[in-house]
Tab-separated table of N, CA and C in Angstrom:
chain	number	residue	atom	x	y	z
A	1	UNK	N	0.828	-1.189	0.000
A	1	UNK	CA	0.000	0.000	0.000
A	1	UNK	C	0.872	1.251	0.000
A	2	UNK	N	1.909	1.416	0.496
A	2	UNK	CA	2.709	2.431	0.508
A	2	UNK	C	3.412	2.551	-0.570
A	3	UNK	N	3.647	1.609	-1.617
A	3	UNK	CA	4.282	1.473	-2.335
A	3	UNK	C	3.799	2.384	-3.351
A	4	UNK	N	2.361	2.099	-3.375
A	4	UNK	CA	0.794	2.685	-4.108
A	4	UNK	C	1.232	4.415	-3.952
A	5	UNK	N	0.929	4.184	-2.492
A	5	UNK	CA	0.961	6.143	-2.709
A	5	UNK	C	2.698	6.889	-2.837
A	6	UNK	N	3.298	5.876	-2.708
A	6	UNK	CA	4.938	6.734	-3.435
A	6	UNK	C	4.804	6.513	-4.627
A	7	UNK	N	4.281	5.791	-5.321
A	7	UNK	CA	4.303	6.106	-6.448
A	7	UNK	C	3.277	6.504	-7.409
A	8	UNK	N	1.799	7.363	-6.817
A	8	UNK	CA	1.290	8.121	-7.360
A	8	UNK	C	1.809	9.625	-7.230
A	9	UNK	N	3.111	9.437	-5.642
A	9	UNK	CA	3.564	10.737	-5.735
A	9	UNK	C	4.133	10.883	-6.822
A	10	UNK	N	5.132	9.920	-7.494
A	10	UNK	CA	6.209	10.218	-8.197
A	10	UNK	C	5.210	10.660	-9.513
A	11	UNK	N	4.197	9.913	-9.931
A	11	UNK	CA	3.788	9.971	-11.231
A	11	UNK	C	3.004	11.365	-11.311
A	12	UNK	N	2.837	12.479	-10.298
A	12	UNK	CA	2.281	13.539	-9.922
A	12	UNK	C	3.492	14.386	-10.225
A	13	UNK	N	4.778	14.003	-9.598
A	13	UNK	CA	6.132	14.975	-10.056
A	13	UNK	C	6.598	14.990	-11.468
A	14	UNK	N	5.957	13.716	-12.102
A	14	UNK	CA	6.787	13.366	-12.756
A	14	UNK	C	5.286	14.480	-14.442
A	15	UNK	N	4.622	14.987	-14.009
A	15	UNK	CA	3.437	15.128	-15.080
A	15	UNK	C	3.639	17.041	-15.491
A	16	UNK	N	4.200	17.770	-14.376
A	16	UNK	CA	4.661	18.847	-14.621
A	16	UNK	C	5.693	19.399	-15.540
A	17	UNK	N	6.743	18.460	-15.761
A	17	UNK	CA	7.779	18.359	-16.690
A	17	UNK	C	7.302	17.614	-18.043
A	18	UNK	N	6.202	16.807	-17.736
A	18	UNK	CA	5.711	16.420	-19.254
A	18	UNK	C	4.573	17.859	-19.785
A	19	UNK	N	3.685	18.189	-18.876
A	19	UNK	CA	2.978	19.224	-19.750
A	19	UNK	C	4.037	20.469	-20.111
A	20	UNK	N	5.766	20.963	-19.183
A	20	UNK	CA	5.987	21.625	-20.162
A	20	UNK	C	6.521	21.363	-21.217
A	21	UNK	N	7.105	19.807	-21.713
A	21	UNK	CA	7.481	19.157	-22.551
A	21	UNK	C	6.571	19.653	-23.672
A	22	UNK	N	5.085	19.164	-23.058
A	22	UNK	CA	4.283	19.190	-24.517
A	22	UNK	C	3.476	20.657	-24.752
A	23	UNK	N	4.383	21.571	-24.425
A	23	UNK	CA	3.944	22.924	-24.441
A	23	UNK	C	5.341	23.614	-25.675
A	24	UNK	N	6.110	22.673	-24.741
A	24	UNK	CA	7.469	23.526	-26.164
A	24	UNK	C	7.279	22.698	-27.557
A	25	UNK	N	6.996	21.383	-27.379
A	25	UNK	CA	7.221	21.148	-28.128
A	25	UNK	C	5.879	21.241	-29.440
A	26	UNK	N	4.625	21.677	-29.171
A	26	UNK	CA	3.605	22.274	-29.620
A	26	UNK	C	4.429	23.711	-29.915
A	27	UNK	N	5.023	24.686	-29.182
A	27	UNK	CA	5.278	25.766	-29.629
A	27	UNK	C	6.641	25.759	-31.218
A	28	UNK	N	7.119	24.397	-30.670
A	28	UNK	CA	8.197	24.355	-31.849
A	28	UNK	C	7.544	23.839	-33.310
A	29	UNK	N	6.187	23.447	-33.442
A	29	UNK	CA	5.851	23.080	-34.867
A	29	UNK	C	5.710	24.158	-35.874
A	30	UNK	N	6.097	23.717	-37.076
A	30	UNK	CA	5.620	24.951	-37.986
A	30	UNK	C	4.537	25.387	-38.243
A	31	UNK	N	4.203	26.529	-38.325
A	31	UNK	CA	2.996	26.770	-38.945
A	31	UNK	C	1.684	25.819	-39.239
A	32	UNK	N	1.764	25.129	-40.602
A	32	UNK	CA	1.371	24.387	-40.799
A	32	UNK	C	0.655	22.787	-39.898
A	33	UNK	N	1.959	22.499	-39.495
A	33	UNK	CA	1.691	21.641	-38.308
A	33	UNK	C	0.407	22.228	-37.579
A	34	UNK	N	0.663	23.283	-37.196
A	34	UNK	CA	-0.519	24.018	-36.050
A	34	UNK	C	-1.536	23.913	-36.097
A	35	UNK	N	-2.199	24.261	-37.643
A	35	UNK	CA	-3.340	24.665	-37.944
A	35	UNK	C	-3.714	23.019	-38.109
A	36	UNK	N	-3.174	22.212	-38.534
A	36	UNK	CA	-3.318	20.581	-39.090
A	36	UNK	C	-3.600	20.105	-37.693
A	37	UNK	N	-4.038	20.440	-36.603
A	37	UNK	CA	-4.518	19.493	-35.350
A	37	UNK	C	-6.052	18.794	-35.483
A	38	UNK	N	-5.927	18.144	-36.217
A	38	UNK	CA	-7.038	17.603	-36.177
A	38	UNK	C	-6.866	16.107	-37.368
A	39	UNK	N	-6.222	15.156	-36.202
A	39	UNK	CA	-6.519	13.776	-37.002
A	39	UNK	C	-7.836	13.083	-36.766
A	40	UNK	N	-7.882	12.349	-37.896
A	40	UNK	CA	-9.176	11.018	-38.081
A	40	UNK	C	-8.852	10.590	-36.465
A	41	UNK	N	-10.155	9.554	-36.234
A	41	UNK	CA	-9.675	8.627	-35.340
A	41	UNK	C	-9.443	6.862	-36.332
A	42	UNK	N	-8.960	6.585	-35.752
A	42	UNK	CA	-8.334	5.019	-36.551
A	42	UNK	C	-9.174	3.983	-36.724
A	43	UNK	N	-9.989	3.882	-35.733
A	43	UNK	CA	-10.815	2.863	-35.529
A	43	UNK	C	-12.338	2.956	-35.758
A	44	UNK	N	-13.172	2.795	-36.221
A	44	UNK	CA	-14.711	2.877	-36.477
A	44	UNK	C	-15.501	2.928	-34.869
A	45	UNK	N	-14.763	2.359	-33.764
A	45	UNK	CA	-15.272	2.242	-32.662
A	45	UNK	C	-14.531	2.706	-31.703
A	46	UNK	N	-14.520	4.270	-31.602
A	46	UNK	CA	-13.287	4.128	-30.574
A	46	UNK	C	-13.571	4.589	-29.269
A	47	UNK	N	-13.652	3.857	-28.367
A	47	UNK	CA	-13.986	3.717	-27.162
A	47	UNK	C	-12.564	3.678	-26.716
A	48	UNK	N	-11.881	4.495	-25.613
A	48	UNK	CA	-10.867	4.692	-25.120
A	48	UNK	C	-10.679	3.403	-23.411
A	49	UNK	N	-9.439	2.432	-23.920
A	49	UNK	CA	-9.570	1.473	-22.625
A	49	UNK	C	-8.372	2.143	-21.970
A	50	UNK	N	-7.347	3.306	-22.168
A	50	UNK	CA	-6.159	3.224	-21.576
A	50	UNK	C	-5.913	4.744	-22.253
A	51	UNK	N	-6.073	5.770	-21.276
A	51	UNK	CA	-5.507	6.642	-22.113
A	51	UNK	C	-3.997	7.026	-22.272
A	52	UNK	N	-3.683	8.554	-22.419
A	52	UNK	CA	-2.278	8.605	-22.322
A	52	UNK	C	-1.487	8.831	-20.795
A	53	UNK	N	-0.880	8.773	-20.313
A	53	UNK	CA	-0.384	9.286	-19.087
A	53	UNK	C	0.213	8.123	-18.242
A	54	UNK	N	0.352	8.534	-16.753
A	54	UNK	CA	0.742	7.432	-16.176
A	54	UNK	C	0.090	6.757	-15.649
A	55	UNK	N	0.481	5.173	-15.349
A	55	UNK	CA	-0.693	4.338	-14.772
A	55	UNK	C	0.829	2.932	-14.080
A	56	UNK	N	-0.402	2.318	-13.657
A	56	UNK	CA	0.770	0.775	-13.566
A	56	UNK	C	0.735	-0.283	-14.694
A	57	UNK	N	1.759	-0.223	-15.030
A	57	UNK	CA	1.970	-1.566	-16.075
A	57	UNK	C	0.760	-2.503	-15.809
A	58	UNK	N	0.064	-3.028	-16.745
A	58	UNK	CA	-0.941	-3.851	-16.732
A	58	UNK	C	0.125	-5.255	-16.920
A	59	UNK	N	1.064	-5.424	-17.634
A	59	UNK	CA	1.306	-6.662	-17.432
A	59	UNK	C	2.172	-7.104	-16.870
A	60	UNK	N	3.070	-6.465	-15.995
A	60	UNK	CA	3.949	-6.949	-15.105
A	60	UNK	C	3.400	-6.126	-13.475
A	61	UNK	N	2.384	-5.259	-13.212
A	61	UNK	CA	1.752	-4.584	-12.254
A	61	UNK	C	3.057	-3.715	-11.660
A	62	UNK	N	3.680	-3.295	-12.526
A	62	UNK	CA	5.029	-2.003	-11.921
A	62	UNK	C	4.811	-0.671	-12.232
A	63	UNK	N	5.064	0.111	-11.687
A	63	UNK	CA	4.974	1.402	-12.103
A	63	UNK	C	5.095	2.499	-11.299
A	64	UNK	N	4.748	3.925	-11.505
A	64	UNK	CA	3.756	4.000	-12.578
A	64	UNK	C	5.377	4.107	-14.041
A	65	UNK	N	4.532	3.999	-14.946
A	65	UNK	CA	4.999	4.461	-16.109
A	65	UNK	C	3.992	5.422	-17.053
A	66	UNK	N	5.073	6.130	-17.807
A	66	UNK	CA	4.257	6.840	-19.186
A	66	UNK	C	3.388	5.705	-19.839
A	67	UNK	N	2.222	5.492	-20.569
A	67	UNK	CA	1.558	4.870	-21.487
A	67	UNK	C	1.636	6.245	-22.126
A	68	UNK	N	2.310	5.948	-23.742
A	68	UNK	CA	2.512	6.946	-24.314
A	68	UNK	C	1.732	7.067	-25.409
A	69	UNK	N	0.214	6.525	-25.365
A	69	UNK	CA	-0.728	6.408	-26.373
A	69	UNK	C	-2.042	6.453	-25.892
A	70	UNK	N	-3.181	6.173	-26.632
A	70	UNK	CA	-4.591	6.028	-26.227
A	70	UNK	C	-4.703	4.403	-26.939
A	71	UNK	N	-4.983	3.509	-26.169
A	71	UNK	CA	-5.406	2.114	-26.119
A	71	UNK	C	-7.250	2.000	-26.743
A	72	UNK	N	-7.746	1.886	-27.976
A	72	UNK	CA	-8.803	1.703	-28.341
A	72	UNK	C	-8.664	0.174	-27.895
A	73	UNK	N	-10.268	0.194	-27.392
A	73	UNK	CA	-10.735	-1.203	-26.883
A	73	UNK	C	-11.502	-1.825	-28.502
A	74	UNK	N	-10.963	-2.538	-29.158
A	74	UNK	CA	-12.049	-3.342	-30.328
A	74	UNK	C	-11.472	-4.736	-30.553
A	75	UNK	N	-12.462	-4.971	-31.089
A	75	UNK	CA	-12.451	-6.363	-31.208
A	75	UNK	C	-11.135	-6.816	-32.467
A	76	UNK	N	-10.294	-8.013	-32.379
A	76	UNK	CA	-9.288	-8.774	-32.805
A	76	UNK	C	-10.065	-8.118	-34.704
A	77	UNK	N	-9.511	-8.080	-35.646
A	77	UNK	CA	-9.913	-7.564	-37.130
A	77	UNK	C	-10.814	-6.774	-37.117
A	78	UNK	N	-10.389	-5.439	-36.389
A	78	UNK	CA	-11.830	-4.470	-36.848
A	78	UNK	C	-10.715	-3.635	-37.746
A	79	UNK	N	-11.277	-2.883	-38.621
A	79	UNK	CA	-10.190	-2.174	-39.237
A	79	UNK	C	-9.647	-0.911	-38.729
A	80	UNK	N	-8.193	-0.563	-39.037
A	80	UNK	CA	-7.599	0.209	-38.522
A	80	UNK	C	-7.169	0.975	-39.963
A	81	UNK	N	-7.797	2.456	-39.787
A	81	UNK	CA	-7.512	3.459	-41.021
A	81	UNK	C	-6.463	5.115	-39.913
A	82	UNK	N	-5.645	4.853	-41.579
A	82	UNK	CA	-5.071	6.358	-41.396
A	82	UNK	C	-5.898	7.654	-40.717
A	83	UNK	N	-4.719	8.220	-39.726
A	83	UNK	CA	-5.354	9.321	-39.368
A	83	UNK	C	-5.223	10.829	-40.127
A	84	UNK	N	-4.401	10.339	-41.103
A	84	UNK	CA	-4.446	11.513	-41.821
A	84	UNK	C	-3.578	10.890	-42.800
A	85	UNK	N	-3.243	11.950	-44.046
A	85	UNK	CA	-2.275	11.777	-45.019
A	85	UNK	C	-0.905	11.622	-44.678
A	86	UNK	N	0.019	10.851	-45.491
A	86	UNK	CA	1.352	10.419	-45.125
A	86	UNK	C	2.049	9.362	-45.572
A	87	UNK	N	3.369	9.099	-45.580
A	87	UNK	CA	3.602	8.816	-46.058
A	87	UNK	C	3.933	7.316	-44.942
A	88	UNK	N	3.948	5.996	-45.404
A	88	UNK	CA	4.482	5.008	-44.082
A	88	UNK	C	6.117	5.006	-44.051
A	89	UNK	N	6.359	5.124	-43.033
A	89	UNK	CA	8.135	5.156	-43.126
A	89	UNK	C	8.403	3.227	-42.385
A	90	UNK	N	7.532	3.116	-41.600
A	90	UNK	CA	7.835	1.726	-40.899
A	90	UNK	C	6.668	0.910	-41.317
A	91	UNK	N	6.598	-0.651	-41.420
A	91	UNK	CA	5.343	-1.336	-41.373
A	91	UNK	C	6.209	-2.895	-41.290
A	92	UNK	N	5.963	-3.360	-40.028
A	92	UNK	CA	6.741	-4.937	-39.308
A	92	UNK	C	6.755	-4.809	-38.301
A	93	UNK	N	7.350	-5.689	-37.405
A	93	UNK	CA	7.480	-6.460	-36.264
A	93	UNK	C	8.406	-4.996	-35.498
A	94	UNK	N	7.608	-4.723	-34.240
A	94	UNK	CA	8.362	-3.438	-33.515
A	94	UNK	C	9.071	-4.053	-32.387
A	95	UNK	N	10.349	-3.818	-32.419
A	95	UNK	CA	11.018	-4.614	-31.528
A	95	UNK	C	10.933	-4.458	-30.280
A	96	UNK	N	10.494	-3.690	-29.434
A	96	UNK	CA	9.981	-3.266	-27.963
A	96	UNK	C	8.579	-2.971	-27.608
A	97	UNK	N	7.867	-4.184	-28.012
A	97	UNK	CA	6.481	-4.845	-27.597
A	97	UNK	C	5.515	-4.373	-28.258
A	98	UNK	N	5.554	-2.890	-29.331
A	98	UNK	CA	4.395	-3.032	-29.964
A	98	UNK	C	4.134	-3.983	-31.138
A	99	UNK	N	4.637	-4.888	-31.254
A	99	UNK	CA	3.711	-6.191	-32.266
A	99	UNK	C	3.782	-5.315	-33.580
A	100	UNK	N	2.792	-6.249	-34.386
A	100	UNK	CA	3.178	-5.423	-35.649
A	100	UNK	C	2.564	-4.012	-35.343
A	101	UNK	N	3.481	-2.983	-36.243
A	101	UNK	CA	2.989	-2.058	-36.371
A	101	UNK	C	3.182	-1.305	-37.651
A	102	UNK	N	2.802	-0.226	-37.738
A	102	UNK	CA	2.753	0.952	-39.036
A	102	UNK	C	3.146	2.171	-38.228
A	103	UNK	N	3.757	3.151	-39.001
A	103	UNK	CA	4.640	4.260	-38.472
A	103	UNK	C	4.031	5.306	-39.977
A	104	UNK	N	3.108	6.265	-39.459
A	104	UNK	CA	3.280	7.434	-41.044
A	104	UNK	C	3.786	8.330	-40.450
A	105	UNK	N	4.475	8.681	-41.416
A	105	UNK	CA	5.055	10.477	-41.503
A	105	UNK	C	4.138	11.599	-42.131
A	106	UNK	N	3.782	12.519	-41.216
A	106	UNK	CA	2.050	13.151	-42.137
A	106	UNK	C	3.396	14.040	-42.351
A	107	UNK	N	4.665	14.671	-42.495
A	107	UNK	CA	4.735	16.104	-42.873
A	107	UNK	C	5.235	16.899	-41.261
A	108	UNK	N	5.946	17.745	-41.497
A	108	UNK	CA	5.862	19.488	-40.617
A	108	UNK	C	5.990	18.619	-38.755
A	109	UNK	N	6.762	17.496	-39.298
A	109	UNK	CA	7.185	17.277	-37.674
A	109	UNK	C	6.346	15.998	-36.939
A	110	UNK	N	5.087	15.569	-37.681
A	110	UNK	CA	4.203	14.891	-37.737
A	110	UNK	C	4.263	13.212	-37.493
A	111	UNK	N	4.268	12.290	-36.618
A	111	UNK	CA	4.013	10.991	-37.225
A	111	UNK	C	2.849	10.516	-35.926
A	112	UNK	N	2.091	9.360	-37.059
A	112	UNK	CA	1.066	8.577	-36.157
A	112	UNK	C	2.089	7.490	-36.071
A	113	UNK	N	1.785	6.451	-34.966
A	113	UNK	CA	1.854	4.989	-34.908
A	113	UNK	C	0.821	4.223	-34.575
A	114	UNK	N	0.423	2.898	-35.007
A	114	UNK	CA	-0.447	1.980	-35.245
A	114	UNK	C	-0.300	0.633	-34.610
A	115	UNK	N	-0.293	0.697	-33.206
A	115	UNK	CA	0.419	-0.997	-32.922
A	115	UNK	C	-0.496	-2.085	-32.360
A	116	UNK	N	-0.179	-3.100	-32.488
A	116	UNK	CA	-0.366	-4.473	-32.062
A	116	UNK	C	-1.318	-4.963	-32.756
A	117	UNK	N	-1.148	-4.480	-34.579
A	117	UNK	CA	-2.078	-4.976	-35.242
A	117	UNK	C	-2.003	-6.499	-35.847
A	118	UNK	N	-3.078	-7.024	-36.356
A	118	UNK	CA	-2.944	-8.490	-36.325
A	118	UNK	C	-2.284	-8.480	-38.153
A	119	UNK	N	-2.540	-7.671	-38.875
A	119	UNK	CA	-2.241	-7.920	-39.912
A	119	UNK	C	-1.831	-6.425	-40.553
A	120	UNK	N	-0.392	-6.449	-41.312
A	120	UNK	CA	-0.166	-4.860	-41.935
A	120	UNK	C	-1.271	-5.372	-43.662
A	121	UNK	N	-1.653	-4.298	-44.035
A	121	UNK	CA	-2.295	-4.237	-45.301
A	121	UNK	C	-1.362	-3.331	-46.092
A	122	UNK	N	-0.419	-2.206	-45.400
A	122	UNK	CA	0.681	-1.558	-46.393
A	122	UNK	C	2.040	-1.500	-45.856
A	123	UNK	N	3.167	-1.184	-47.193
A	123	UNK	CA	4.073	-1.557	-46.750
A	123	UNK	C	4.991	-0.189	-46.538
A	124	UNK	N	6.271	-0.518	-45.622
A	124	UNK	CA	6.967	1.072	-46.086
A	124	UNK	C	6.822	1.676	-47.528
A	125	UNK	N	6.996	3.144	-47.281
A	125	UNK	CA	7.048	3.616	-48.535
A	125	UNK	C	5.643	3.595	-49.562
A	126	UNK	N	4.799	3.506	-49.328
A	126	UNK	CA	3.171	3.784	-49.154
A	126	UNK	C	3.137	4.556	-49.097
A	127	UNK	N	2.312	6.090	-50.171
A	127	UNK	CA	1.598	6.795	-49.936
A	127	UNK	C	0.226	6.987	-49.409
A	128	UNK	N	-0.688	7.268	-48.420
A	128	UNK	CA	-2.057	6.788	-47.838
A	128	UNK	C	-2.464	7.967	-47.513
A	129	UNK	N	-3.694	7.719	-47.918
A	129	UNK	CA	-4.763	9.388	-47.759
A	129	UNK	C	-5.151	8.916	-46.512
A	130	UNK	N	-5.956	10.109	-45.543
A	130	UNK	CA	-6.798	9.881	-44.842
A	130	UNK	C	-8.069	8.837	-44.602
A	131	UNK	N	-7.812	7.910	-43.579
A	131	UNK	CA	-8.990	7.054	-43.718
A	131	UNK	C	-8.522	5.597	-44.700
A	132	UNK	N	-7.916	5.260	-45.314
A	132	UNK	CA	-7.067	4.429	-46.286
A	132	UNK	C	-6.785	3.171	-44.931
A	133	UNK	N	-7.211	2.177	-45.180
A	133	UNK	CA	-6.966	0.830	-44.389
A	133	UNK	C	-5.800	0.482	-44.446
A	134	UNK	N	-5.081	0.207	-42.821
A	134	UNK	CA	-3.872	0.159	-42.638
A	134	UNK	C	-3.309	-1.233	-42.428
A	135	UNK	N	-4.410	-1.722	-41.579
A	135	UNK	CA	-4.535	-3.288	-41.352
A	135	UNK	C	-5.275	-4.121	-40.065
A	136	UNK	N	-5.541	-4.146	-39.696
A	136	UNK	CA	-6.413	-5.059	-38.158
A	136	UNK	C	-5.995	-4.750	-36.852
A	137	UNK	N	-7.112	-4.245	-35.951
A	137	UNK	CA	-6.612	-4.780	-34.877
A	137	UNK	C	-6.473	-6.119	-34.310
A	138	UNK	N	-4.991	-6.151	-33.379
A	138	UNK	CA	-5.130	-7.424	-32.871
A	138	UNK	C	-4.588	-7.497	-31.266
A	139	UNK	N	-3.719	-8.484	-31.225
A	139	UNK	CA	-2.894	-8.491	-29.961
A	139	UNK	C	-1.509	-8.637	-29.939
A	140	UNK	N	-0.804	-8.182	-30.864
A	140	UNK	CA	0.541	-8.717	-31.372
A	140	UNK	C	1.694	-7.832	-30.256
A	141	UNK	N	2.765	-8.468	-29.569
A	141	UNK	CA	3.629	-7.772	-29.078
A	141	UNK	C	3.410	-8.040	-27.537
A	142	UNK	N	3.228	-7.315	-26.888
A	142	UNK	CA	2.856	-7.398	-25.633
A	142	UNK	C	2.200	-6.204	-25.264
A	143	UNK	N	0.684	-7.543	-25.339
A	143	UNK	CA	-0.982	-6.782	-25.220
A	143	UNK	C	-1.266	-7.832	-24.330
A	144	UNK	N	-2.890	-7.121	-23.881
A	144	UNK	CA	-3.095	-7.749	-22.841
A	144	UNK	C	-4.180	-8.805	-23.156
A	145	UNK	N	-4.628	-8.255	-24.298
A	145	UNK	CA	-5.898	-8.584	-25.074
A	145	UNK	C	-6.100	-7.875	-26.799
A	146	UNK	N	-6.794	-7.894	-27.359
A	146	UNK	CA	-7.190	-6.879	-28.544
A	146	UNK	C	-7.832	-5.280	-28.420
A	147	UNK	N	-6.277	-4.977	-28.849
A	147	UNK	CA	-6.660	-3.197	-28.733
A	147	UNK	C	-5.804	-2.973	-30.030
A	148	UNK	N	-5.631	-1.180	-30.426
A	148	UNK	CA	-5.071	-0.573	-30.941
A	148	UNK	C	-4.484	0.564	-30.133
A	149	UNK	N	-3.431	0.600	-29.749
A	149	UNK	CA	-2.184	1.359	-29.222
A	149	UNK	C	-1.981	2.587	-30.377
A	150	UNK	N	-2.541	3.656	-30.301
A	150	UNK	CA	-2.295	4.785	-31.146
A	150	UNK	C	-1.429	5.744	-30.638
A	151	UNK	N	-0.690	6.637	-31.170
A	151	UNK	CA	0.743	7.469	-30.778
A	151	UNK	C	0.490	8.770	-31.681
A	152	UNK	N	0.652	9.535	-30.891
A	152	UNK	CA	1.297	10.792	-32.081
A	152	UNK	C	2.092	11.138	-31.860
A	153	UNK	N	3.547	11.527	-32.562
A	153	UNK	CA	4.727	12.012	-32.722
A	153	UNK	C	4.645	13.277	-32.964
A	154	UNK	N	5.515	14.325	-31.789
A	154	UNK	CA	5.874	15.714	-32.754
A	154	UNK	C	7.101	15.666	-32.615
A	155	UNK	N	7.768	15.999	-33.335
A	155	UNK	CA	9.455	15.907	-33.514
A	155	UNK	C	9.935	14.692	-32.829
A	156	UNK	N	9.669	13.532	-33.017
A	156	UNK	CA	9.697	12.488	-32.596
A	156	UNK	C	9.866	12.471	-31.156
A	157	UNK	N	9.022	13.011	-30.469
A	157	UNK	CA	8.733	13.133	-28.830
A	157	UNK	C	6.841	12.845	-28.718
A	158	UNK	N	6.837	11.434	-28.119
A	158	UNK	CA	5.284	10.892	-28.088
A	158	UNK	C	4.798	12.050	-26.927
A	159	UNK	N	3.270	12.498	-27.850
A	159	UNK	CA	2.622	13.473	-26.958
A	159	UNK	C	0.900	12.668	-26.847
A	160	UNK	N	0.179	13.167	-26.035
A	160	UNK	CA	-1.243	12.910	-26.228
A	160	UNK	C	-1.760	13.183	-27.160
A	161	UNK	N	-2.000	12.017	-27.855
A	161	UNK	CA	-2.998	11.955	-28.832
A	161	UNK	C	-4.525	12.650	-28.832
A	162	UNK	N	-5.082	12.475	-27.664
A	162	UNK	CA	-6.792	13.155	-27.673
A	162	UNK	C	-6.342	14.885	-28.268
A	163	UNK	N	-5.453	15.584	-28.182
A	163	UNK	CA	-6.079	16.798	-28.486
A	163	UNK	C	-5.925	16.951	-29.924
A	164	UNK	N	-4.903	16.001	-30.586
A	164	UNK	CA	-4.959	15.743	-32.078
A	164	UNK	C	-5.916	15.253	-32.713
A	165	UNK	N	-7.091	14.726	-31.969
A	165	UNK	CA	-8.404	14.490	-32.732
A	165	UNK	C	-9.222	15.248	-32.631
């Protein structure tokens, strides 16, 4: 139990240095970037099981840690579409537990990620419009169950995704 409340202290110290993180690094996008806040959501159903921030590891119960994404709860092959235009720079096996995944580059500092899908439908080097099927959710990597693990990148520093939708 004590363990519990030292380390909701820490994850309380630790959230001040991330919002000014994601204050500079919102102030460092170009132009463009700025006005472009507004991605698709990925999933046809997206019901949020895990948002971004800190919590305890669900599968080893340690923590807290960053969860550096929003966890859609859907079922194993529901489809998973682009959140915007871009180009894919990654699409395979992510070597530090997100399972397969997809990586786009939208542009101006920009990338989504797509993980623990059961199947890629494109490959690097893919051009994909908005909404364009990426490939399934599943459980690939280390999941707990069937979700989609979504990310947004600004200058390759993972920020919360909800205000990008």
């Amino acid at each position: 139990m004590t363990f519990r409340l030292e380390s909701a202290g820490q994850a309380a110290e630790g959230i001040a240095p991330s919002i000014a993180s994601a204050r500079a690094l919102s102030a460092s996008l170009t132009p463009a970037a700025q006005e472009r806040k507004a991605f698709g959501v990925p999933v046809d159903s997206p019901v949020v099981a895990s948002p971004f921030g800190y919590r305890v590891n669900p599968l080893g119960g340690y923590g807290p840690e960053l969860h550096t994404g929003l966890d859609y709860a859907s079922g194993c092959g529901t489809p998973v579409m682009a959140a915007d235009a871009g180009t894919v720079v990654d699409s395979g096996e992510h070597a530090y537990g997100g399972g397969l995944r997809i990586v786009i580059d939208h542009g101006d500092g920009l990338k989504t990620t797509y993980n623990h899908l059961s199947v890629l439908e494109v490959p690097a080097g893919t051009t994909v419009a908005r909404g364009d099927l990426l490939g399934a959710v599943g459980t690939t990597g280390n999941s707990t169950g069937c979700h989609l693990h979504f990310e947004v990148l600004v200058n390759d520093e993972k920020v919360d995704p909800q205000p990008w939708l």
